[in-house]
Coordinates of C-alpha atoms and ligand atoms in Angstrom, one line a residue:
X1 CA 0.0 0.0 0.0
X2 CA 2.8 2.5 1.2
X3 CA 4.2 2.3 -2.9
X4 CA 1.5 3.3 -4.5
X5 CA 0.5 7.0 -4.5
X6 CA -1.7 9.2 -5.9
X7 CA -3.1 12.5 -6.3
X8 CA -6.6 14.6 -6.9
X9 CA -6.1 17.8 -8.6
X10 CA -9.3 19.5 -9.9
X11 CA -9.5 22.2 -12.9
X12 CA -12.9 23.5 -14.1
X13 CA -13.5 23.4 -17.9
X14 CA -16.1 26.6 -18.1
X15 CA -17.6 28.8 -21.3
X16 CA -15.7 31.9 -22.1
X17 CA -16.8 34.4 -19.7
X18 CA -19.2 35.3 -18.6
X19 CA -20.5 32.2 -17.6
X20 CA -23.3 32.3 -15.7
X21 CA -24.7 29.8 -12.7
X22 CA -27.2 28.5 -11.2
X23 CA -26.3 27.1 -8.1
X24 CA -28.0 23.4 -8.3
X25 CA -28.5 22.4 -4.6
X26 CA -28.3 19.2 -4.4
X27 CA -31.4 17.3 -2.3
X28 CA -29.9 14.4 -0.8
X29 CA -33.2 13.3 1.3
X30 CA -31.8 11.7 4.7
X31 CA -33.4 8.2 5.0
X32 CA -37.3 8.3 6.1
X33 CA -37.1 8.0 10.0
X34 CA -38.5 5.0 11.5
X35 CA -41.8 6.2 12.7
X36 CA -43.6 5.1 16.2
X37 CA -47.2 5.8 16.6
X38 CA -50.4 5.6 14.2
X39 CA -51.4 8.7 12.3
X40 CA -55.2 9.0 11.7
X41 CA -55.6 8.8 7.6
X42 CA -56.4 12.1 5.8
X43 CA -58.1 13.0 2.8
X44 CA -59.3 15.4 0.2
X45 CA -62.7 15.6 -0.9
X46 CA -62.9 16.9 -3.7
X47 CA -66.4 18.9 -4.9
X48 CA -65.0 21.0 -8.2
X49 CA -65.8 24.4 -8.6
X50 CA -68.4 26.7 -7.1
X51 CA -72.1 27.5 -7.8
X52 CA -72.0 30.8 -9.4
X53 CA -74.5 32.7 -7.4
X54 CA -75.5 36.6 -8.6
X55 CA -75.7 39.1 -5.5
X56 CA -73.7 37.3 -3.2
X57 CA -70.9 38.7 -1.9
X58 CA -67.0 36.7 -1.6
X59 CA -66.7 36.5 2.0
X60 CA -70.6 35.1 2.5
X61 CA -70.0 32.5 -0.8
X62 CA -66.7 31.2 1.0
X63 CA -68.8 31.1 4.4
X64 CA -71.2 29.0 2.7
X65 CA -68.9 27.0 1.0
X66 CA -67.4 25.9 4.4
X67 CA -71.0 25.3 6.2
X68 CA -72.1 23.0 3.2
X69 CA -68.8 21.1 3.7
X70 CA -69.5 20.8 7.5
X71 CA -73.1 19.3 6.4
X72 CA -71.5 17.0 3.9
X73 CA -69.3 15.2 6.2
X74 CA -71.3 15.8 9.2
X75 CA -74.1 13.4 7.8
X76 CA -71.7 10.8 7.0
X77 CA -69.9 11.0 10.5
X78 CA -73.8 11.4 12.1
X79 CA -72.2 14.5 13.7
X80 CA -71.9 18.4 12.6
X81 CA -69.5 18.9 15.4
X82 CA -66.9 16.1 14.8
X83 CA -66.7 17.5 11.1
X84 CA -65.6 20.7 11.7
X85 CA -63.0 19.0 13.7
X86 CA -62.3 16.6 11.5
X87 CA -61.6 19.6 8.4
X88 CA -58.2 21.1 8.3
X89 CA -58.9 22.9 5.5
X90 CA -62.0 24.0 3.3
X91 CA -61.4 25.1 0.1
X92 CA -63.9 27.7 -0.8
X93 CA -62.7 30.7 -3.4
X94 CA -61.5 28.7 -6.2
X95 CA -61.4 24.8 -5.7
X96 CA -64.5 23.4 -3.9
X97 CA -63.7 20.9 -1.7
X98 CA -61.9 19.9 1.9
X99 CA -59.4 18.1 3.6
X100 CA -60.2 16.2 6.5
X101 CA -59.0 13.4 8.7
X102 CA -60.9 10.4 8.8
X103 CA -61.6 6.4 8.5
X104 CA -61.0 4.8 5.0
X105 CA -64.8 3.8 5.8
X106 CA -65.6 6.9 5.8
X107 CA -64.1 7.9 3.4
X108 CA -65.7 5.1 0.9
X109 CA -68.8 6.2 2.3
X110 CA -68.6 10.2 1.7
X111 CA -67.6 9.1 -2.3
X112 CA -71.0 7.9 -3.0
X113 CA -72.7 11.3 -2.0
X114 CA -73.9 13.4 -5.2
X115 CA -71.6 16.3 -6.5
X116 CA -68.4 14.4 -4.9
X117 CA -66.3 14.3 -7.9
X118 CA -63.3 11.8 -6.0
X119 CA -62.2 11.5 -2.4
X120 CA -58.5 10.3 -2.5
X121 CA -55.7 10.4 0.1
X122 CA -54.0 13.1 1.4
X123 CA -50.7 11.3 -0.2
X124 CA -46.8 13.1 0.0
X125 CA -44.8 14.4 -2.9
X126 CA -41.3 15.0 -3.3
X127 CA -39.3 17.3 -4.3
X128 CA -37.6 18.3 -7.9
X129 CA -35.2 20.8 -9.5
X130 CA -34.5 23.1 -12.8
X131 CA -31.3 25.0 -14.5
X132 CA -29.6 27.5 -16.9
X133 CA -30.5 30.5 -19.1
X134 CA -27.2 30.8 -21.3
X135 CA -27.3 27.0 -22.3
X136 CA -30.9 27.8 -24.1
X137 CA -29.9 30.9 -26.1
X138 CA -32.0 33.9 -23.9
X139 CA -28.7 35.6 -24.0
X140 CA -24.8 35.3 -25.8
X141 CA -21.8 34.0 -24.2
X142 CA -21.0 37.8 -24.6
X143 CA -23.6 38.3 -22.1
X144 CA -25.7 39.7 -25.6
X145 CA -29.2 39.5 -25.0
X146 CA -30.1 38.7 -28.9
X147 CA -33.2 40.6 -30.1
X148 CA -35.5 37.1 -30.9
X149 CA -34.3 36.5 -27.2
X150 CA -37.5 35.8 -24.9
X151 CA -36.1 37.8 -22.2
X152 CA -36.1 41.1 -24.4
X153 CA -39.6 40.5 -25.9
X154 CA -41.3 39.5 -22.2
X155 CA -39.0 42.5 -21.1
X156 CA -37.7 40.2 -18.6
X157 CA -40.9 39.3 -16.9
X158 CA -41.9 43.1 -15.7
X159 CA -45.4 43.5 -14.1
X160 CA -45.3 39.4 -13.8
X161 CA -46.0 37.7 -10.6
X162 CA -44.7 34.7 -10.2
X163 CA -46.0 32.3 -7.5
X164 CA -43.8 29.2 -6.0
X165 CA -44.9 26.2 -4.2
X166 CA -42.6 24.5 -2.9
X167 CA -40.2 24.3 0.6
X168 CA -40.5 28.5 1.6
X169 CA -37.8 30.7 0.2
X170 CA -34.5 32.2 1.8
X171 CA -35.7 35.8 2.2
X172 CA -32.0 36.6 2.5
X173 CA -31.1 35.1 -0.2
X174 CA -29.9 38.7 -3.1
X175 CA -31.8 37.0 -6.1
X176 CA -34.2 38.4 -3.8
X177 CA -33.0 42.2 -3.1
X178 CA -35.4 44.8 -4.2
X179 CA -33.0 46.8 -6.3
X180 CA -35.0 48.9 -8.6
X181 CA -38.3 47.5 -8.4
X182 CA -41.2 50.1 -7.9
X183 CA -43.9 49.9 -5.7
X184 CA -46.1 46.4 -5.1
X185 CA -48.8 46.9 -7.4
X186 CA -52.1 48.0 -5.5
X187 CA -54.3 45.1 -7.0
X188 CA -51.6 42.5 -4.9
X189 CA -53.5 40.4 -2.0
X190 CA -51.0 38.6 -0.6
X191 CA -49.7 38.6 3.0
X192 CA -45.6 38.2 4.2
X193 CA -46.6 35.4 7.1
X194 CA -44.4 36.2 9.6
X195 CA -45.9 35.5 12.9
X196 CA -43.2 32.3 14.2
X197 CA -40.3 34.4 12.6
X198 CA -40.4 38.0 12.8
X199 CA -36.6 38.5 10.5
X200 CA -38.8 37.1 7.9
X201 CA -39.4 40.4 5.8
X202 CA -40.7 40.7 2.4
X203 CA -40.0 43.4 0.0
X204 CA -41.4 44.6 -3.4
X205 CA -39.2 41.9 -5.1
X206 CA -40.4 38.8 -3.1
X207 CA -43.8 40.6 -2.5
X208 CA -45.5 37.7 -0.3
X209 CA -44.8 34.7 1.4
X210 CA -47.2 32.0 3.0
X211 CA -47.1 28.6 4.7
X212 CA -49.6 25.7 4.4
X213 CA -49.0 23.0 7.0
X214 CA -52.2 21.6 8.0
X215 CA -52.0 18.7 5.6
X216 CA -48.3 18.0 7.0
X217 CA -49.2 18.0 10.2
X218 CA -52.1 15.6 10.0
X219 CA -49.6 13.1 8.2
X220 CA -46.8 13.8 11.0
X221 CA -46.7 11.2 14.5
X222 CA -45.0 14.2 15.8
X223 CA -46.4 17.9 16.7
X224 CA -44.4 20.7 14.7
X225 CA -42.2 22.9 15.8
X226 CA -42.1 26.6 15.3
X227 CA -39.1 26.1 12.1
X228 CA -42.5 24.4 10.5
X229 CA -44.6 27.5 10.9
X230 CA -42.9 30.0 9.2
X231 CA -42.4 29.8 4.9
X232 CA -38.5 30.2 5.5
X233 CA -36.7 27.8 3.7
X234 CA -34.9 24.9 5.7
X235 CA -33.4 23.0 2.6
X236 CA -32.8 25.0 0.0
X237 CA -35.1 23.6 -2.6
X238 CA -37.7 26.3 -3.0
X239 CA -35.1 29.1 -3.0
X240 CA -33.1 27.4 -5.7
X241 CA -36.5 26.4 -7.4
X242 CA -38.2 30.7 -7.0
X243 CA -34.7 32.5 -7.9
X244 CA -34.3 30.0 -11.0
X245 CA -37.8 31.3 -11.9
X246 CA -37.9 35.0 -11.2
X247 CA -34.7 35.6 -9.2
X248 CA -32.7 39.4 -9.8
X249 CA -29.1 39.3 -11.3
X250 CA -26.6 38.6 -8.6
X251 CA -23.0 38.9 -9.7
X252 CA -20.0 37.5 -8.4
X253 CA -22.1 34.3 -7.9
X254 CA -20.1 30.6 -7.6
X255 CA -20.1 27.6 -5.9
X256 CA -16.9 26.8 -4.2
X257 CA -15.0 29.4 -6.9
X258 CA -17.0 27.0 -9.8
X259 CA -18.8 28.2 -12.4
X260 CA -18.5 32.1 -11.2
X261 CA -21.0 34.4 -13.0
X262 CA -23.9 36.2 -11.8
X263 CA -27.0 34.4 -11.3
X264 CA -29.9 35.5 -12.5
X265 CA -34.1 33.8 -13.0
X266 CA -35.2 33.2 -16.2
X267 CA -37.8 36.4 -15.2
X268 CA -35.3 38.4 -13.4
X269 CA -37.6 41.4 -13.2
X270 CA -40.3 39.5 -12.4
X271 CA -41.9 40.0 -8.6
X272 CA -42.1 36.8 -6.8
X273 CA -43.7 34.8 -3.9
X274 CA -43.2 31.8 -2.0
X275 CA -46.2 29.8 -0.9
X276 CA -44.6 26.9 1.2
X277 CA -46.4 23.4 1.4
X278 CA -43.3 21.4 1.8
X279 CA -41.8 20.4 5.1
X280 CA -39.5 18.2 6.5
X281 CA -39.8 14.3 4.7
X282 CA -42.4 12.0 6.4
X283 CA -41.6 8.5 4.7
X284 CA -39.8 9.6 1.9
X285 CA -42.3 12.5 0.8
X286 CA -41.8 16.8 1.9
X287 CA -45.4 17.9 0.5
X288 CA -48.7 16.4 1.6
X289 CA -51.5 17.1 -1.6
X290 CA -53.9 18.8 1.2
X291 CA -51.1 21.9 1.7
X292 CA -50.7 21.7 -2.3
X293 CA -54.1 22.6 -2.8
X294 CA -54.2 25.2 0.0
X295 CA -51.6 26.8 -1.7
X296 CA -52.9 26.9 -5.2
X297 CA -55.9 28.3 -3.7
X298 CA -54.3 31.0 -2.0
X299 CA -52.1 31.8 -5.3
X300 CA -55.2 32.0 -7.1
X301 CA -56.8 34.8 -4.6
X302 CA -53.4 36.7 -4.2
X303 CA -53.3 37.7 -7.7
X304 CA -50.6 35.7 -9.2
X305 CA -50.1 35.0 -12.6
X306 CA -47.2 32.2 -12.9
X307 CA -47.4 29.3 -10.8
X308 CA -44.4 27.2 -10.8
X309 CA -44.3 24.1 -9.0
X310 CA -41.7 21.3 -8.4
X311 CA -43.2 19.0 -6.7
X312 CA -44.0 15.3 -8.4
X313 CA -45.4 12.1 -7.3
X314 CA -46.6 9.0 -9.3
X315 CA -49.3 9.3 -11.7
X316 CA -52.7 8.9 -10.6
X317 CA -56.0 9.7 -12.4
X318 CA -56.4 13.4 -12.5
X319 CA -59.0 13.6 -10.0
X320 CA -56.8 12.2 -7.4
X321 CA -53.9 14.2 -8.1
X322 CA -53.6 17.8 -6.1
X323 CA -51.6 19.6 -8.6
X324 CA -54.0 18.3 -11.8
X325 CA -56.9 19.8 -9.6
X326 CA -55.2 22.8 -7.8
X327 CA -53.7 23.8 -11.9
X328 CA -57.3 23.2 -13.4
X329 CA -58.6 25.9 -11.5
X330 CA -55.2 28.2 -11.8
X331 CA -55.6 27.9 -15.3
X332 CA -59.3 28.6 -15.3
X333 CA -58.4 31.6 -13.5
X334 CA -55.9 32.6 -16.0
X335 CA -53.1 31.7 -14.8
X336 CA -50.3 29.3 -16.6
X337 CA -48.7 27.0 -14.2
X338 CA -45.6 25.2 -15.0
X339 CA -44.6 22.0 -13.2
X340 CA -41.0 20.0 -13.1
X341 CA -41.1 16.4 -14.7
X342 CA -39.1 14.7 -12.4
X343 CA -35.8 13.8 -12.4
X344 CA -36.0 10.1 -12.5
X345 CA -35.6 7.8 -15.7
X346 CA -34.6 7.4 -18.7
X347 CA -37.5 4.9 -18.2
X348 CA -41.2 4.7 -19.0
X349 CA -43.6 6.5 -16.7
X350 CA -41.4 8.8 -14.9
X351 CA -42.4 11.6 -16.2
X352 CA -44.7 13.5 -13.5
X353 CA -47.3 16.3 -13.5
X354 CA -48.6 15.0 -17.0
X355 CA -52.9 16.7 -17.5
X356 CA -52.8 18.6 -20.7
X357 CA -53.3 22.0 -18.7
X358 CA -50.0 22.4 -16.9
X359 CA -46.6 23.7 -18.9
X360 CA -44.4 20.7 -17.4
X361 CA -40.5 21.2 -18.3
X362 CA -37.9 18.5 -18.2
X363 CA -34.5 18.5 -17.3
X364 CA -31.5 18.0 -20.0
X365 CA -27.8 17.6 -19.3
X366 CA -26.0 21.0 -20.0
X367 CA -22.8 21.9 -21.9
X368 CA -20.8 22.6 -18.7
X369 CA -18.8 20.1 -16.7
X370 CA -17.0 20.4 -13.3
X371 CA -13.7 18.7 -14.0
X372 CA -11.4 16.9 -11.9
X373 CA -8.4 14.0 -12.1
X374 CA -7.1 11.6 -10.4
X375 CA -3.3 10.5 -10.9
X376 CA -1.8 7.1 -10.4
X377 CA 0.7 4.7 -12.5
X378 CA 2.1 8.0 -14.3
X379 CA -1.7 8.7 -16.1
X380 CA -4.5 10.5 -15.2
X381 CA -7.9 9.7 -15.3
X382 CA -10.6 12.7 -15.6
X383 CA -13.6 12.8 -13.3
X384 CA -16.0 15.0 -11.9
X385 CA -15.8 17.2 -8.3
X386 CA -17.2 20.0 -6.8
X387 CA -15.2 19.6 -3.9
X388 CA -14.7 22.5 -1.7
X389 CA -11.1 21.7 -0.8
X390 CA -8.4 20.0 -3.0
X391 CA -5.6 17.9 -2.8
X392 CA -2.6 19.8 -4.4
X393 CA -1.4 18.7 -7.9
X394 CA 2.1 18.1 -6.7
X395 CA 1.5 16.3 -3.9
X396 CA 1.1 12.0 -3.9
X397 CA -0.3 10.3 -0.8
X398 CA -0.8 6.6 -0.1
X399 CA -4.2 4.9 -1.7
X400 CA -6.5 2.6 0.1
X401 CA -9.0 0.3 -1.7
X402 CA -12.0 0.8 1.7
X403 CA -12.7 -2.8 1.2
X404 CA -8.7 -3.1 2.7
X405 CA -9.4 -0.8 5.5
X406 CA -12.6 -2.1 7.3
X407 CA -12.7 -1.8 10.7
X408 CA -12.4 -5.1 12.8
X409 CA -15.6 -6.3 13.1
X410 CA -17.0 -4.8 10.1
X411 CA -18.3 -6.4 6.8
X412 CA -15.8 -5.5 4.0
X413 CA -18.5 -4.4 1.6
X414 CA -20.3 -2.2 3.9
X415 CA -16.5 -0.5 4.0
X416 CA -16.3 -1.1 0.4
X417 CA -19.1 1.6 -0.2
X418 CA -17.9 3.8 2.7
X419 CA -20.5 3.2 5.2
X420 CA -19.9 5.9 8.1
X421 CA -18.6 4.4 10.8
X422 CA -16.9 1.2 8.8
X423 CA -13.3 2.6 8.2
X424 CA -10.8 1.8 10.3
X425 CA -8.9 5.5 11.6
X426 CA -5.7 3.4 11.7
X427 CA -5.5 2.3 7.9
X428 CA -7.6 5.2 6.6
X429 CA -5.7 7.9 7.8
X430 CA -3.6 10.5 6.0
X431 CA -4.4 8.4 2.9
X432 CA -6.9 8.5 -0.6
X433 CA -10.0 6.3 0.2
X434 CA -11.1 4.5 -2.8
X435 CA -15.0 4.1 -2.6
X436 CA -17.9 2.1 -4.5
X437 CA -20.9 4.3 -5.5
X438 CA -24.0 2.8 -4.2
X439 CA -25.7 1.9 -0.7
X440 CA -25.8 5.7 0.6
X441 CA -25.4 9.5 -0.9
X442 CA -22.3 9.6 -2.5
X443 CA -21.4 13.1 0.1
X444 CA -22.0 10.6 3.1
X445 CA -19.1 8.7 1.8
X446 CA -17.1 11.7 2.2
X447 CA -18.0 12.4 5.3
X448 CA -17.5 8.5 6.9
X449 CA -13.8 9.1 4.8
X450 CA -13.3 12.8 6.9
X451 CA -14.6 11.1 10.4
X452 CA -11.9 8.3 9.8
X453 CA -9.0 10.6 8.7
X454 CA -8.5 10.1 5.3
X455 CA -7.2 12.8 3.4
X456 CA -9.7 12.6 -0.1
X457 CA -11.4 10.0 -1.4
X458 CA -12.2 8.9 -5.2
X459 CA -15.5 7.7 -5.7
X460 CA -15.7 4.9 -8.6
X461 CA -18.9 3.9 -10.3
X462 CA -20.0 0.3 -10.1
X463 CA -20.9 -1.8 -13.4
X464 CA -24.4 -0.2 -13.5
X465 CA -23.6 3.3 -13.2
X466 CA -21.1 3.1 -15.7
X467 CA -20.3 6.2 -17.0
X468 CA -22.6 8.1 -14.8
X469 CA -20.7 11.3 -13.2
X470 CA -21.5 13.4 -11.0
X471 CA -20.1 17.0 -9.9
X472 CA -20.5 16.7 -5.7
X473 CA -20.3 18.8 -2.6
X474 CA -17.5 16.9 -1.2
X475 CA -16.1 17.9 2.3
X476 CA -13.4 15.9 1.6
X477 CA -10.9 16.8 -1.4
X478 CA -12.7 14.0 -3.7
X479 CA -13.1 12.8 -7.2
X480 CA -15.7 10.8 -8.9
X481 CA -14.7 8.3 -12.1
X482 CA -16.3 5.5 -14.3
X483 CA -16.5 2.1 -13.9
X484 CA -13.9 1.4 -16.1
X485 CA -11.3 4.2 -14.7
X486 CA -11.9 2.7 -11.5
X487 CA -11.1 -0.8 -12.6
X488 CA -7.9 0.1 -13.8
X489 CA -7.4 2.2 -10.7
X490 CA -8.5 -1.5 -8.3
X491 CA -6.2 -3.1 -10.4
X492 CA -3.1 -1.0 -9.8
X493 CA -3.9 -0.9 -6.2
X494 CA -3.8 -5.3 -6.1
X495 CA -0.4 -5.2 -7.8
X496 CA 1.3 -2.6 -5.3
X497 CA -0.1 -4.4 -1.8
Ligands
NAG501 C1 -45.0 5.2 6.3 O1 -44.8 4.0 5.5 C2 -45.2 2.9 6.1 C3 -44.9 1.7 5.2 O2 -45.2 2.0 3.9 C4 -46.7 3.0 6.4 O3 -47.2 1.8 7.0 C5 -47.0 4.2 7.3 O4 -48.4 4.4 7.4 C6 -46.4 5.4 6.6 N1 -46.6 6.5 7.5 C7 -47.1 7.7 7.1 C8 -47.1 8.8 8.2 O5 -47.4 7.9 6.0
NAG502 C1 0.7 0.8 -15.1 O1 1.1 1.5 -16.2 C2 1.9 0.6 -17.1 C3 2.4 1.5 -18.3 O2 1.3 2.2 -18.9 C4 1.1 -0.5 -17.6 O3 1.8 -1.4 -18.5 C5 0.6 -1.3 -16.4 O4 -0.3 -2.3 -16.8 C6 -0.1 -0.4 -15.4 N1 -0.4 -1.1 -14.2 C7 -1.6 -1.4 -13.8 C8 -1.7 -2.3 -12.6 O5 -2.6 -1.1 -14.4

């Protein structure tokens, strides 16, 4: 082991300048938690749209709307009062309908009652992401806005207002800095909910900001916490997601020194407001469909006139699927919403947030790659890093295939695959960790590589992932190759033991 030696070094191949960035954060969901305790079901019952009634006024429709709900699932629980307990939310502007917890019995039973259109779980959805501006021709490499460009002829989204639903925003965050932007227009209904978190401030760039956690908190075994009442981002989704819509220009943007730029929506003029419905994950999923439609429905009645969602789940019939319904009546109200597709496949049926009526947009791969090499038997072998911290060209240290350096007691292919807590300090230490993608994030291989003392780590695909690389937050100096590199690399570490 002590022979052989190698090195990390990273370069970054970019565009001429200026390139510009968006800063892709990476959602690496932590496993689902092993949950104690039974949570009553909940579901959404789902009525369509309102009677149109002349003479009456919004507030005594909506008050209406919610007593005729009460009598609906009052007569199938034989009880008016343990309804309106039962409801957590009662959609009455724009979608008719409620969410409410209840038996599956119950819920069978309310589906046979005239003018229920469905009544379908109140199921989770994850989250997804979106990218770049240059890559699709709105402006040159030069930073040249071309005249056919679709930023100059929707003068950069001016007088748009553009709604996210997704995890909160970053208020912070300068994609979200007023700048020039002139006063909130007068016809805007929106609120800045800041009750749990008073340094949550809005401004006439990010003009509102709302949290919908009812439908959450009926699916969670445990009671929330004030970082759950606020639409402040925790995870950085919904910021990335909003600023990639209708964030300002921020220059001097990069992500570790990578890809530096500025930063810019693809409506950078464009007002914005965040309408959170996703939360921390319960089993996998961030946004229950009950807080979904809440937040369409309040989109609708703010004034909004973009909707941008990322947010997927499997395909179910339209009538059972929250963002189908909540869009419908968005796009009734005039309003285009635009959905992500997922960022699972290439295989049939991944595709998510399918009806006819929403603008979905998939993701491509992009002409920019985050370079890095690794060096051993006098050639180097390109990969891909986004690694904060580097190992220095000039400098070789020993190599370690993990499997070698489990510690005592622990199963060599949990090591193989850098499971935290497998390495052993005593062989790891001051040396390269070779690691198997697979089991775990590829960034928690890092990390179990940092807490043992190694000094970087190269991550090498396994036969299935092939050529499949990816650009990572490492907080170790680290470097990801193919299957094949890595072979070679194995290889070379057997004939040096
Ligand atoms: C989590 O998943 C398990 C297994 O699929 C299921 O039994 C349980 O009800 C789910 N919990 C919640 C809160 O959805
Ligand atoms: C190391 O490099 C030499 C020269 O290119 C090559 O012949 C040899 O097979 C390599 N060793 C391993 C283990 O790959």
């Amino acid at each position: 082991m002590e022979s052989s030696n190698c090195a990390a070094s990273r370069s970054m191949r970019s565009n001429s300048a200026p390139a510009f960035l968006l800063v892709l954060l990476c959602l690496l969901l932590q496993s689902p938690s092993a949950l104690a305790g039974s949570v009553k079901p909940s579901y959404i019952v789902y009525l369509g749209g309102h009677p149109r009634r002349a003479g009456v006024s919004p507030a005594e429709a909506s008050l209406s709307a919610t007593e005729s709900h009460y009598d609906l699932l009052g007569a199938v629980l034989g009880d008016r009062e343990k309804a309106r307990e039962a409801i957590f939310y009662s959609y009455t502007t724009s979608i008719n309908g409620f969410a409410a917890s209840m038996e599956p019995a119950e819920a069978a039973e309310i589906a046979k009652y005239p003018g229920v259109l469905s009544v379908f779980p109140n199921r989770g959805r994850k989250l997804q992401t979106t990218r770049s501006w240059q890559f699709m021709g709105m402006e040159r490499n030069s930073g040249e806005v071309p005249r056919w460009s679709a930023w100059d002829v929707g003068r950069y989204g001016e007088d748009t207002i553009i709604a996210n639903l997704d995890s909160g925003v970053w208020p912070e965050s300068r994609s979200f800095d007023e700048g020039e932007m002139g006063p909130i227009p007068d016809d805007w209904k929106g609120i800045c909910q800041n009750e749990h978190d008073r340094k949550f401030q809005c401004n006439s760039k990010l003009i509102g900001a709302r949290y919908f956690n009812k439908g959450y908190a009926a699916a969670s075994p445990a009671p929330l916490d004030t970082a759950l009442m606020t639409p402040r981002d925790e995870n950085g989704h919904g910021t990335h997601t909003l600023a990639t819509a209708g964030g300002a220009a921020v220059r001097g943007a990069s992500a570790f020194g990578y890809g530096a730029g500025t930063a810019r929506g693809g409506s950078p003029r464009a007002r914005v407001a965040a309408y959170r419905v996703c939360f921390r994950p319960i089993n996998g999923s961030e946004c229950f469909d009950a807080d979904v439609l809440a937040g369409f429905e309040a989109a609708i009645r703010d004034g909004v006139h973009v909707i941008s969602a990322s947010v997927g789940g499997d395909a179910f019939d339209y009538l059972e699927d929250a963002v189908a319904i909540g869009s419908l009546h968005a796009v009734k109200a005039r309003i285009t919403v635009v959905c992500s597709a997922s960022n699972s496949g290439p295989d049939p049926g991944t595709v998510t947030n399918v009806a006819p009526w929403i603008l979905t947009v998939a993701a491509s791969s992009m002409d920019r790659e985050f370079t890095a090499y690794a060096v051993f038997n006098h050639t180097r072998v390109e990969g891909r890093s986004l690694s904060e911290r580097w190992l220095h060209g000039k400098g070789f240290y020993p190599i370690i295939n993990a499997a070698d350096a489990a510690l005592p007691g622990t199963k060599p292919s949990d090591a193989q695959v850098c499971l935290m807590g497998s390495l052993d300090p005593a062989k790891v230490k001051g040396s390269i960790v070779v690691c198997v993608r697979g089991a775990i994030p590829r960034v928690e291989k890092g990390e179990a590589v940092r807490h043992a003392g190694g000094a970087g780590m190269i991550v090498i695909n396994d036969e299935v992932s092939g050529n499949d690389l990816h650009a990572d937050q490492h907080i170790v100096p680290a470097v990801h190759i193919s299957y094949a590199e890595g072979q070679k690399l194995l290889a070379y570490i057997n004939t040096t033991k």
